[in-house]
């Protein structure tokens, strides 16, 4: 256990919170439920952004920016949408403060807005109101737009990264001429998210569709990627929605089809948020601190000199200069920590806490022997290796670490995914070995709700390409044609 | 004059607005004074961001993210700061909507906040409240943090990009152990802005300091870069503030110095915004449309095929494939516009309007002759050149265009900067040949205010490294030691 971080077996929630605070990723702000993302945490978000943005552009999307504030009347136009978000939105009512004459700054009641404005919890309404002006004909379609933005949902229970009142995210909003094209887009973006989660976050995910109960407010179909955390709870890491013509109808967005008819436009939206950083931490880290996959680590390699006399440091620094240059030319992010205010042991602990994948230690004896000591964060193993060919060895190791972290998470998920056939077994598993539970369900919202009320487990998704098999619902015994994935979730 | 764009001599304001709308950069939103930045406009912002972010990181800064909402009490702590921003801020008072039972969505009065929250117009207050927890000793300094964010100022008169209620910007907030170090940071960031404006935006700027009247609310000293637009008005393109210990005192941010004393921390802040896009448009464009410097153009080269029969297009496309590949390998952004729905002339007009620096047209005769036709947007000149060595020729031309746009703006500024010595002449110049006016001023706020009231001209800045010379104030005749730069401004 690292200093100040509780063991995850003792208190998983506290462990998660401690890790974030101690590793300098983020902290709570004085504004209820909002967080301050500190440079170390933000640099992970920058890496996530850079890669996703690249993938969005490769699939033909462009970025744009829509207003933060949404008039209440727009917000109310799509009935199920407003139903879903009304309970948790921040409302702007005035546009001026004033000095009350006694030196107090107060809201100026004379500057009351005619119509209240909502801070966007998501932007479908303002965007579809805009698309009405952009779309006349099938020639204007598809529109493939994404926005990187902050959004606000007044959550009652908040947790750093996982659920905060304000969070950063991207929201794609696309418009299409046919339902088929919109569904294909929805599925394509789910694939992009899954590829990102698996190849960059080293996080295995299940791709699936949500049940009606768990759908996005205003969607006909919600696709999701679901990941398993180390405490056996599921985490929804990204969603992609097929919105049908709901928003086009609410905002009167019609187009002339190829055969010269009028039709409403088909829509999708899809998003991931700073929640991904929460998933990253929860999935891989241990009691000693963060474990970051090299592809998203702000620092991939840290070099720590071990010395007593300044002259020794000079020789080491000279060598490190060459090594650093070589590593940087291979796009490896390196930090040489030559601070004389901290002892090597303190530095080791710091970078362990911060999840730096690879540590290189070099002392005078190493310099004589032409060696260095390499320590891996993921396996906590050390080895002494030759300086000759070190840069190539390091890049290979970073790839190995990326793979190993993924494999470990994959194995964990496999060990914690169980098929059950009775409700007794279902409840017992949830208590004794929580994880994904694959079980038959009769397809009704009532059954789903009852299971949720009794066990706190929800249907995370109906996996795509699910095997069809005859079975009986664990609760009602009614016939079922496929298993669905249950879990308690974040 | 391009279709739908008025001539800039006829109505400069309307020309500016038309250009933005017709070139598909942005449009107004239904939310008062807020804009929608469309993909073409946003891609310029992405290029601005990418380059500035690189320059910030090269000077040791890291990004972070602070909350959108600021408690009113924080906002009020620094007296002159709240004085400056109170009149134009959006206030959040409630956190929930509800259905009133008659099907209307209304604000839920039971969900009223105990303390109102302000949407950040700038983040000094929330950030300095946070820095109190980050800084104990001189060892924690400097803190060099930047944030990319949206901010909101409830402006009464808005113009696309130049002045909108919500805008995108970056705000740097640094903390230092000494005044000298903070001043050096303020000046360094001004230099970064000036370098960016000149080398990337092709926009010559004057670096200077603001007078007390024009300082940022809460600053001891405001540095700025000022540019001249084609209508002879000045535009403030970036500011860098030395905040002294004002915010440290307001938020009680103290540190232990090297000699073990307690002192308040020294602060700077600096920012540029989407306003830069307005400056870019205003400085270089003409009646035919945008003129974009190649370094910030979303498309640097557009290739238009000229053909009658599809077989001709096949041969042209084959050649273009190779050219495009070669140009991309040299980091040139190329678009091949092979749409069969538009005629070449329509395409030429479109890319002229959008300010694409270089157009390549290729027909069957060119294919036979081994040539292409190159058209420059900046000079509106055309030349027929050999296909041999074309990629190298294009990259050289792009550099030449970048330089030429800068030189043109520089010449314009030189021709519209005048030294005057009497108030008569001052007023006459403002009416007859508006531009920068270099004149003596007695150094008092009263004189400055009177000149502003009478002529609408303000002191844009006291240029850095100003020549010292004896003179008399144009208004009062009182003695002065240096000229300052006046202009009417955006």
mmCIF file of N, CA and C in Angstrom, chain A residues 27 29-31 34-39 42 46 53 57 62-72 74-76 82 86-97 105-107 113 116-120 126 129-130 134 145 150 152 154 156 166 168, chain B residues 27 29-31 34-39 42 46 53 57 62-69 71-72 74-76 82 86-97 105-107 113 116-120 126 129-130 134 145 150 152 154 156 166 168:
data_model
loop_
_atom_site.group_PDB
_atom_site.id
_atom_site.type_symbol
_atom_site.label_atom_id
_atom_site.label_comp_id
_atom_site.label_asym_id
_atom_site.label_seq_id
_atom_site.Cartn_x
_atom_site.Cartn_y
_atom_site.Cartn_z
ATOM 1 N N UNK A 27 -9.085 17.002 -8.434
ATOM 2 C CA UNK A 27 -9.610 17.228 -7.095
ATOM 3 C C UNK A 27 -11.007 17.830 -7.215
ATOM 4 N N UNK A 29 -13.871 20.603 -6.647
ATOM 5 C CA UNK A 29 -13.850 22.066 -6.584
ATOM 6 C C UNK A 29 -14.885 22.507 -5.562
ATOM 7 N N UNK A 30 -14.850 23.776 -5.191
ATOM 8 C CA UNK A 30 -15.855 24.274 -4.235
ATOM 9 C C UNK A 30 -17.257 24.310 -4.855
ATOM 10 N N UNK A 31 -17.349 24.168 -6.177
ATOM 11 C CA UNK A 31 -18.664 24.123 -6.812
ATOM 12 C C UNK A 31 -19.156 22.688 -6.765
ATOM 13 N N UNK A 34 -18.445 19.507 -9.091
ATOM 14 C CA UNK A 34 -17.550 19.805 -10.212
ATOM 15 C C UNK A 34 -16.117 19.491 -9.817
ATOM 16 N N UNK A 35 -15.302 19.119 -10.798
ATOM 17 C CA UNK A 35 -13.923 18.789 -10.461
ATOM 18 C C UNK A 35 -12.935 19.706 -11.171
ATOM 19 N N UNK A 36 -11.755 19.749 -10.593
ATOM 20 C CA UNK A 36 -10.634 20.429 -11.222
ATOM 21 C C UNK A 36 -9.733 19.326 -11.778
ATOM 22 N N UNK A 37 -9.545 19.334 -13.080
ATOM 23 C CA UNK A 37 -8.658 18.339 -13.676
ATOM 24 C C UNK A 37 -7.260 18.933 -13.697
ATOM 25 N N UNK A 38 -6.366 18.343 -12.918
ATOM 26 C CA UNK A 38 -5.010 18.871 -12.789
ATOM 27 C C UNK A 38 -4.165 18.446 -14.003
ATOM 28 N N UNK A 39 -3.021 19.088 -14.193
ATOM 29 C CA UNK A 39 -2.244 18.803 -15.409
ATOM 30 C C UNK A 39 -1.988 17.320 -15.675
ATOM 31 N N UNK A 42 -5.196 15.893 -16.885
ATOM 32 C CA UNK A 42 -5.609 16.501 -18.147
ATOM 33 C C UNK A 42 -4.768 15.991 -19.322
ATOM 34 N N UNK A 46 -5.902 14.737 -22.950
ATOM 35 C CA UNK A 46 -5.365 15.222 -24.228
ATOM 36 C C UNK A 46 -4.989 14.063 -25.145
ATOM 37 N N UNK A 53 -9.999 11.944 -31.911
ATOM 38 C CA UNK A 53 -10.214 12.948 -32.949
ATOM 39 C C UNK A 53 -9.670 12.447 -34.290
ATOM 40 N N UNK A 57 -11.919 11.766 -37.640
ATOM 41 C CA UNK A 57 -11.622 12.391 -38.925
ATOM 42 C C UNK A 57 -11.393 11.323 -40.002
ATOM 43 N N UNK A 62 -16.141 15.994 -39.110
ATOM 44 C CA UNK A 62 -15.500 17.299 -38.907
ATOM 45 C C UNK A 62 -15.979 17.867 -37.576
ATOM 46 N N UNK A 63 -15.153 18.688 -36.961
ATOM 47 C CA UNK A 63 -15.562 19.317 -35.704
ATOM 48 C C UNK A 63 -16.250 20.649 -35.945
ATOM 49 N N UNK A 64 -17.143 21.006 -35.030
ATOM 50 C CA UNK A 64 -17.823 22.299 -35.052
ATOM 51 C C UNK A 64 -18.084 22.674 -33.604
ATOM 52 N N UNK A 65 -18.693 23.847 -33.408
ATOM 53 C CA UNK A 65 -19.003 24.246 -32.030
ATOM 54 C C UNK A 65 -20.364 24.928 -31.960
ATOM 55 N N UNK A 66 -21.192 24.415 -31.060
ATOM 56 C CA UNK A 66 -22.547 24.941 -30.856
ATOM 57 C C UNK A 66 -22.650 25.584 -29.469
ATOM 58 N N UNK A 67 -23.652 26.472 -29.292
ATOM 59 C CA UNK A 67 -23.709 27.221 -28.031
ATOM 60 C C UNK A 67 -23.891 26.376 -26.761
ATOM 61 N N UNK A 68 -23.304 26.869 -25.708
ATOM 62 C CA UNK A 68 -23.402 26.273 -24.363
ATOM 63 C C UNK A 68 -24.833 26.318 -23.847
ATOM 64 N N UNK A 69 -25.537 27.411 -24.159
ATOM 65 C CA UNK A 69 -26.860 27.629 -23.563
ATOM 66 C C UNK A 69 -27.967 27.283 -24.551
ATOM 67 N N UNK A 70 -28.979 26.615 -24.049
ATOM 68 C CA UNK A 70 -30.100 26.167 -24.882
ATOM 69 C C UNK A 70 -31.390 26.776 -24.347
ATOM 70 N N UNK A 71 -32.158 27.463 -25.204
ATOM 71 C CA UNK A 71 -33.420 28.029 -24.725
ATOM 72 C C UNK A 71 -34.332 26.917 -24.192
ATOM 73 N N UNK A 72 -35.019 27.213 -23.127
ATOM 74 C CA UNK A 72 -35.869 26.204 -22.482
ATOM 75 C C UNK A 72 -36.884 25.623 -23.461
ATOM 76 N N UNK A 74 -36.614 25.082 -26.679
ATOM 77 C CA UNK A 74 -35.995 24.069 -27.556
ATOM 78 C C UNK A 74 -35.857 22.763 -26.792
ATOM 79 N N UNK A 75 -35.354 22.942 -25.608
ATOM 80 C CA UNK A 75 -35.055 21.821 -24.745
ATOM 81 C C UNK A 75 -36.299 20.963 -24.529
ATOM 82 N N UNK A 76 -37.459 21.624 -24.566
ATOM 83 C CA UNK A 76 -38.719 20.938 -24.255
ATOM 84 C C UNK A 76 -39.372 20.286 -25.461
ATOM 85 N N UNK A 82 -36.643 15.760 -22.911
ATOM 86 C CA UNK A 82 -36.734 16.688 -21.778
ATOM 87 C C UNK A 82 -37.074 15.921 -20.511
ATOM 88 N N UNK A 86 -34.642 16.959 -17.612
ATOM 89 C CA UNK A 86 -35.163 18.128 -16.894
ATOM 90 C C UNK A 86 -34.760 18.157 -15.425
ATOM 91 N N UNK A 87 -34.657 16.970 -14.834
ATOM 92 C CA UNK A 87 -34.436 16.916 -13.382
ATOM 93 C C UNK A 87 -33.032 17.291 -12.965
ATOM 94 N N UNK A 88 -32.152 17.454 -13.904
ATOM 95 C CA UNK A 88 -30.767 17.670 -13.490
ATOM 96 C C UNK A 88 -30.083 18.758 -14.317
ATOM 97 N N UNK A 89 -30.797 19.843 -14.599
ATOM 98 C CA UNK A 89 -30.105 20.837 -15.414
ATOM 99 C C UNK A 89 -29.960 22.203 -14.753
ATOM 100 N N UNK A 90 -28.827 22.818 -15.038
ATOM 101 C CA UNK A 90 -28.514 24.139 -14.482
ATOM 102 C C UNK A 90 -29.209 25.202 -15.338
ATOM 103 N N UNK A 91 -29.913 26.120 -14.674
ATOM 104 C CA UNK A 91 -30.749 27.088 -15.376
ATOM 105 C C UNK A 91 -30.217 28.506 -15.192
ATOM 106 N N UNK A 92 -29.980 29.191 -16.314
ATOM 107 C CA UNK A 92 -29.563 30.594 -16.273
ATOM 108 C C UNK A 92 -30.821 31.453 -16.356
ATOM 109 N N UNK A 93 -30.981 32.345 -15.392
ATOM 110 C CA UNK A 93 -32.195 33.178 -15.338
ATOM 111 C C UNK A 93 -31.899 34.664 -15.467
ATOM 112 N N UNK A 94 -30.662 35.089 -15.178
ATOM 113 C CA UNK A 94 -30.315 36.511 -15.178
ATOM 114 C C UNK A 94 -29.003 36.731 -15.926
ATOM 115 N N UNK A 95 -28.784 37.969 -16.358
ATOM 116 C CA UNK A 95 -27.549 38.233 -17.101
ATOM 117 C C UNK A 95 -26.727 39.395 -16.537
ATOM 118 N N UNK A 96 -26.951 39.705 -15.278
ATOM 119 C CA UNK A 96 -26.178 40.807 -14.695
ATOM 120 C C UNK A 96 -26.182 40.704 -13.173
ATOM 121 N N UNK A 97 -25.063 41.133 -12.587
ATOM 122 C CA UNK A 97 -24.999 41.328 -11.139
ATOM 123 C C UNK A 97 -24.933 42.825 -10.902
ATOM 124 N N UNK A 105 -22.538 42.295 -3.664
ATOM 125 C CA UNK A 105 -22.801 41.993 -5.068
ATOM 126 C C UNK A 105 -24.006 41.055 -5.101
ATOM 127 N N UNK A 106 -25.057 41.518 -5.766
ATOM 128 C CA UNK A 106 -26.287 40.722 -5.819
ATOM 129 C C UNK A 106 -26.757 40.588 -7.262
ATOM 130 N N UNK A 107 -27.667 39.642 -7.476
ATOM 131 C CA UNK A 107 -28.249 39.467 -8.798
ATOM 132 C C UNK A 107 -29.128 40.677 -9.103
ATOM 133 N N UNK A 113 -33.918 37.219 -17.662
ATOM 134 C CA UNK A 113 -34.127 36.784 -19.045
ATOM 135 C C UNK A 113 -35.612 36.543 -19.309
ATOM 136 N N UNK A 116 -35.753 31.406 -19.879
ATOM 137 C CA UNK A 116 -34.612 30.814 -19.203
ATOM 138 C C UNK A 116 -33.764 30.019 -20.189
ATOM 139 N N UNK A 117 -32.463 29.950 -19.891
ATOM 140 C CA UNK A 117 -31.536 29.195 -20.724
ATOM 141 C C UNK A 117 -30.975 28.037 -19.903
ATOM 142 N N UNK A 118 -30.827 26.897 -20.561
ATOM 143 C CA UNK A 118 -30.326 25.698 -19.902
ATOM 144 C C UNK A 118 -28.878 25.488 -20.321
ATOM 145 N N UNK A 119 -28.001 25.203 -19.368
ATOM 146 C CA UNK A 119 -26.635 24.802 -19.752
ATOM 147 C C UNK A 119 -26.744 23.396 -20.334
ATOM 148 N N UNK A 120 -26.210 23.213 -21.560
ATOM 149 C CA UNK A 120 -26.410 21.938 -22.265
ATOM 150 C C UNK A 120 -26.036 20.729 -21.405
ATOM 151 N N UNK A 126 -30.265 21.925 -29.629
ATOM 152 C CA UNK A 126 -29.712 23.118 -30.290
ATOM 153 C C UNK A 126 -29.145 22.741 -31.664
ATOM 154 N N UNK A 129 -32.022 22.042 -34.172
ATOM 155 C CA UNK A 129 -32.620 23.317 -34.560
ATOM 156 C C UNK A 129 -31.761 24.000 -35.629
ATOM 157 N N UNK A 130 -30.442 23.842 -35.519
ATOM 158 C CA UNK A 130 -29.515 24.414 -36.496
ATOM 159 C C UNK A 130 -29.551 23.659 -37.825
ATOM 160 N N UNK A 134 -29.490 23.903 -42.439
ATOM 161 C CA UNK A 134 -28.385 23.358 -43.237
ATOM 162 C C UNK A 134 -28.855 22.333 -44.276
ATOM 163 N N UNK A 145 -20.834 15.593 -38.082
ATOM 164 C CA UNK A 145 -20.223 16.620 -37.233
ATOM 165 C C UNK A 145 -19.995 16.103 -35.818
ATOM 166 N N UNK A 150 -17.810 20.994 -22.981
ATOM 167 C CA UNK A 150 -18.200 20.716 -21.595
ATOM 168 C C UNK A 150 -19.722 20.655 -21.537
ATOM 169 N N UNK A 152 -23.202 19.789 -18.643
ATOM 170 C CA UNK A 152 -23.541 19.875 -17.221
ATOM 171 C C UNK A 152 -24.798 19.072 -16.921
ATOM 172 N N UNK A 154 -26.836 18.024 -13.339
ATOM 173 C CA UNK A 154 -26.779 18.268 -11.903
ATOM 174 C C UNK A 154 -26.961 16.981 -11.129
ATOM 175 N N UNK A 156 -26.791 14.131 -8.299
ATOM 176 C CA UNK A 156 -26.901 14.198 -6.840
ATOM 177 C C UNK A 156 -25.715 13.534 -6.159
ATOM 178 N N UNK A 166 -20.257 18.821 -13.944
ATOM 179 C CA UNK A 166 -19.744 19.250 -15.238
ATOM 180 C C UNK A 166 -18.748 18.195 -15.696
ATOM 181 N N UNK A 168 -16.225 16.895 -19.343
ATOM 182 C CA UNK A 168 -15.789 17.148 -20.715
ATOM 183 C C UNK A 168 -16.133 15.921 -21.540
ATOM 184 N N UNK B 27 -22.366 31.105 -38.033
ATOM 185 C CA UNK B 27 -23.649 31.785 -38.134
ATOM 186 C C UNK B 27 -24.134 32.116 -36.729
ATOM 187 N N UNK B 29 -26.668 32.044 -33.595
ATOM 188 C CA UNK B 29 -27.564 31.036 -33.048
ATOM 189 C C UNK B 29 -28.796 31.737 -32.497
ATOM 190 N N UNK B 30 -29.837 30.957 -32.195
ATOM 191 C CA UNK B 30 -31.037 31.584 -31.625
ATOM 192 C C UNK B 30 -30.790 32.117 -30.211
ATOM 193 N N UNK B 31 -29.668 31.747 -29.604
ATOM 194 C CA UNK B 31 -29.349 32.283 -28.281
ATOM 195 C C UNK B 31 -28.625 33.609 -28.482
ATOM 196 N N UNK B 34 -24.807 34.502 -29.278
ATOM 197 C CA UNK B 34 -23.937 33.324 -29.353
ATOM 198 C C UNK B 34 -23.839 32.864 -30.798
ATOM 199 N N UNK B 35 -22.726 32.267 -31.156
ATOM 200 C CA UNK B 35 -22.577 31.840 -32.536
ATOM 201 C C UNK B 35 -22.379 30.335 -32.634
ATOM 202 N N UNK B 36 -22.665 29.839 -33.820
ATOM 203 C CA UNK B 36 -22.383 28.457 -34.163
ATOM 204 C C UNK B 36 -21.158 28.502 -35.062
ATOM 205 N N UNK B 37 -20.090 27.878 -34.639
ATOM 206 C CA UNK B 37 -18.889 27.831 -35.470
ATOM 207 C C UNK B 37 -18.992 26.583 -36.340
ATOM 208 N N UNK B 38 -19.121 26.794 -37.640
ATOM 209 C CA UNK B 38 -19.310 25.682 -38.564
ATOM 210 C C UNK B 38 -17.966 25.000 -38.867
ATOM 211 N N UNK B 39 -18.003 23.808 -39.438
ATOM 212 C CA UNK B 39 -16.736 23.069 -39.620
ATOM 213 C C UNK B 39 -15.613 23.872 -40.295
ATOM 214 N N UNK B 42 -14.349 26.270 -37.755
ATOM 215 C CA UNK B 42 -13.755 25.584 -36.613
ATOM 216 C C UNK B 42 -12.398 24.981 -36.956
ATOM 217 N N UNK B 46 -8.941 25.086 -34.913
ATOM 218 C CA UNK B 46 -8.115 23.917 -34.568
ATOM 219 C C UNK B 46 -6.651 24.158 -34.928
ATOM 220 N N UNK B 53 -0.832 25.890 -28.718
ATOM 221 C CA UNK B 53 -0.621 24.892 -27.671
ATOM 222 C C UNK B 53 0.820 24.395 -27.693
ATOM 223 N N UNK B 57 3.522 24.856 -24.665
ATOM 224 C CA UNK B 57 4.227 23.717 -24.063
ATOM 225 C C UNK B 57 5.737 23.908 -24.178
ATOM 226 N N UNK B 62 1.561 23.708 -18.939
ATOM 227 C CA UNK B 62 0.747 22.499 -19.021
ATOM 228 C C UNK B 62 -0.718 22.896 -19.020
ATOM 229 N N UNK B 63 -1.552 22.083 -19.614
ATOM 230 C CA UNK B 63 -2.982 22.357 -19.607
ATOM 231 C C UNK B 63 -3.682 21.718 -18.415
ATOM 232 N N UNK B 64 -4.758 22.346 -17.995
ATOM 233 C CA UNK B 64 -5.600 21.817 -16.919
ATOM 234 C C UNK B 64 -7.021 22.280 -17.213
ATOM 235 N N UNK B 65 -7.964 21.877 -16.362
ATOM 236 C CA UNK B 65 -9.339 22.322 -16.573
ATOM 237 C C UNK B 65 -10.017 22.653 -15.248
ATOM 238 N N UNK B 66 -10.572 23.857 -15.192
ATOM 239 C CA UNK B 66 -11.253 24.348 -13.991
ATOM 240 C C UNK B 66 -12.742 24.512 -14.279
ATOM 241 N N UNK B 67 -13.578 24.539 -13.217
ATOM 242 C CA UNK B 67 -15.035 24.538 -13.440
ATOM 243 C C UNK B 67 -15.568 25.748 -14.208
ATOM 244 N N UNK B 68 -16.621 25.470 -14.951
ATOM 245 C CA UNK B 68 -17.350 26.486 -15.712
ATOM 246 C C UNK B 68 -18.029 27.495 -14.792
ATOM 247 N N UNK B 69 -18.523 27.013 -13.655
ATOM 248 C CA UNK B 69 -19.338 27.862 -12.776
ATOM 249 C C UNK B 69 -18.531 28.355 -11.578
ATOM 250 N N UNK B 71 -18.791 30.401 -7.869
ATOM 251 C CA UNK B 71 -19.708 30.927 -6.844
ATOM 252 C C UNK B 71 -19.627 32.457 -6.798
ATOM 253 N N UNK B 72 -20.758 33.065 -6.634
ATOM 254 C CA UNK B 72 -20.815 34.535 -6.648
ATOM 255 C C UNK B 72 -19.865 35.142 -5.614
ATOM 256 N N UNK B 74 -16.956 34.088 -4.616
ATOM 257 C CA UNK B 74 -15.571 34.092 -5.111
ATOM 258 C C UNK B 74 -15.397 35.245 -6.089
ATOM 259 N N UNK B 75 -16.371 35.305 -6.947
ATOM 260 C CA UNK B 75 -16.353 36.279 -8.022
ATOM 261 C C UNK B 75 -16.229 37.692 -7.466
ATOM 262 N N UNK B 76 -16.758 37.899 -6.273
ATOM 263 C CA UNK B 76 -16.827 39.236 -5.675
ATOM 264 C C UNK B 76 -15.594 39.594 -4.869
ATOM 265 N N UNK B 82 -14.559 42.245 -9.986
ATOM 266 C CA UNK B 82 -16.017 42.096 -10.056
ATOM 267 C C UNK B 82 -16.647 43.350 -10.654
ATOM 268 N N UNK B 86 -19.150 42.316 -13.504
ATOM 269 C CA UNK B 86 -20.490 42.076 -12.952
ATOM 270 C C UNK B 86 -21.607 42.409 -13.924
ATOM 271 N N UNK B 87 -21.381 43.434 -14.748
ATOM 272 C CA UNK B 87 -22.474 43.917 -15.595
ATOM 273 C C UNK B 87 -22.799 43.003 -16.760
ATOM 274 N N UNK B 88 -22.002 42.011 -16.982
ATOM 275 C CA UNK B 88 -22.232 41.202 -18.174
ATOM 276 C C UNK B 88 -22.075 39.711 -17.916
ATOM 277 N N UNK B 89 -22.632 39.247 -16.784
ATOM 278 C CA UNK B 89 -22.445 37.818 -16.570
ATOM 279 C C UNK B 89 -23.737 37.037 -16.449
ATOM 280 N N UNK B 90 -23.675 35.818 -16.978
ATOM 281 C CA UNK B 90 -24.823 34.914 -16.946
ATOM 282 C C UNK B 90 -24.862 34.227 -15.585
ATOM 283 N N UNK B 91 -26.050 34.237 -14.954
ATOM 284 C CA UNK B 91 -26.184 33.758 -13.581
ATOM 285 C C UNK B 91 -27.068 32.512 -13.527
ATOM 286 N N UNK B 92 -26.525 31.447 -12.935
ATOM 287 C CA UNK B 92 -27.306 30.224 -12.729
ATOM 288 C C UNK B 92 -27.935 30.302 -11.347
ATOM 289 N N UNK B 93 -29.267 30.154 -11.299
ATOM 290 C CA UNK B 93 -29.976 30.285 -10.016
ATOM 291 C C UNK B 93 -30.701 29.010 -9.599
ATOM 292 N N UNK B 94 -30.970 28.113 -10.559
ATOM 293 C CA UNK B 94 -31.733 26.890 -10.267
ATOM 294 C C UNK B 94 -31.057 25.684 -10.902
ATOM 295 N N UNK B 95 -31.391 24.502 -10.367
ATOM 296 C CA UNK B 95 -30.747 23.313 -10.913
ATOM 297 C C UNK B 95 -31.734 22.232 -11.370
ATOM 298 N N UNK B 96 -32.969 22.647 -11.640
ATOM 299 C CA UNK B 96 -33.943 21.641 -12.070
ATOM 300 C C UNK B 96 -35.100 22.308 -12.797
ATOM 301 N N UNK B 97 -35.638 21.596 -13.791
ATOM 302 C CA UNK B 97 -36.899 21.993 -14.415
ATOM 303 C C UNK B 97 -37.942 20.980 -13.970
ATOM 304 N N UNK B 105 -43.031 22.881 -19.378
ATOM 305 C CA UNK B 105 -41.779 22.678 -18.656
ATOM 306 C C UNK B 105 -41.392 24.019 -18.036
ATOM 307 N N UNK B 106 -41.298 24.042 -16.728
ATOM 308 C CA UNK B 106 -40.995 25.301 -16.025
ATOM 309 C C UNK B 106 -39.841 25.093 -15.055
ATOM 310 N N UNK B 107 -39.267 26.207 -14.601
ATOM 311 C CA UNK B 107 -38.203 26.135 -13.604
ATOM 312 C C UNK B 107 -38.809 25.672 -12.288
ATOM 313 N N UNK B 113 -30.748 27.495 -5.984
ATOM 314 C CA UNK B 113 -29.423 27.368 -5.365
ATOM 315 C C UNK B 113 -29.305 28.292 -4.159
ATOM 316 N N UNK B 116 -25.893 31.791 -5.836
ATOM 317 C CA UNK B 116 -25.914 31.820 -7.291
ATOM 318 C C UNK B 116 -24.528 31.490 -7.843
ATOM 319 N N UNK B 117 -24.515 30.913 -9.034
ATOM 320 C CA UNK B 117 -23.261 30.582 -9.706
ATOM 321 C C UNK B 117 -23.156 31.405 -10.989
ATOM 322 N N UNK B 118 -21.948 31.876 -11.264
ATOM 323 C CA UNK B 118 -21.700 32.699 -12.440
ATOM 324 C C UNK B 118 -21.010 31.840 -13.499
ATOM 325 N N UNK B 119 -21.468 31.920 -14.735
ATOM 326 C CA UNK B 119 -20.713 31.256 -15.804
ATOM 327 C C UNK B 119 -19.443 32.075 -16.028
ATOM 328 N N UNK B 120 -18.283 31.427 -15.974
ATOM 329 C CA UNK B 120 -17.013 32.159 -15.994
ATOM 330 C C UNK B 120 -16.938 33.141 -17.172
ATOM 331 N N UNK B 126 -11.735 31.465 -9.610
ATOM 332 C CA UNK B 126 -11.808 30.041 -9.257
ATOM 333 C C UNK B 126 -10.414 29.425 -9.251
ATOM 334 N N UNK B 129 -8.460 30.596 -6.087
ATOM 335 C CA UNK B 129 -8.987 29.892 -4.923
ATOM 336 C C UNK B 129 -8.396 28.480 -4.860
ATOM 337 N N UNK B 130 -8.167 27.874 -6.032
ATOM 338 C CA UNK B 130 -7.580 26.530 -6.101
ATOM 339 C C UNK B 130 -6.084 26.562 -5.779
ATOM 340 N N UNK B 134 -2.527 24.516 -3.640
ATOM 341 C CA UNK B 134 -1.386 23.943 -4.371
ATOM 342 C C UNK B 134 -0.046 24.534 -3.946
ATOM 343 N N UNK B 145 0.201 27.137 -15.834
ATOM 344 C CA UNK B 145 -0.966 26.390 -16.289
ATOM 345 C C UNK B 145 -1.772 27.187 -17.317
ATOM 346 N N UNK B 150 -14.488 27.536 -22.913
ATOM 347 C CA UNK B 150 -15.493 28.507 -23.329
ATOM 348 C C UNK B 150 -15.751 29.478 -22.175
ATOM 349 N N UNK B 152 -18.131 33.284 -21.041
ATOM 350 C CA UNK B 152 -19.364 33.973 -21.393
ATOM 351 C C UNK B 152 -19.343 35.399 -20.838
ATOM 352 N N UNK B 154 -21.926 38.739 -21.259
ATOM 353 C CA UNK B 154 -23.200 39.099 -21.839
ATOM 354 C C UNK B 154 -23.107 40.439 -22.556
ATOM 355 N N UNK B 156 -23.687 43.498 -25.118
ATOM 356 C CA UNK B 156 -24.907 44.089 -25.660
ATOM 357 C C UNK B 156 -24.872 44.131 -27.189
ATOM 358 N N UNK B 166 -20.841 34.111 -25.908
ATOM 359 C CA UNK B 166 -19.972 32.993 -25.560
ATOM 360 C C UNK B 166 -18.832 32.982 -26.565
ATOM 361 N N UNK B 168 -14.767 30.978 -27.446
ATOM 362 C CA UNK B 168 -13.750 30.003 -27.073
ATOM 363 C C UNK B 168 -12.431 30.748 -26.916
#
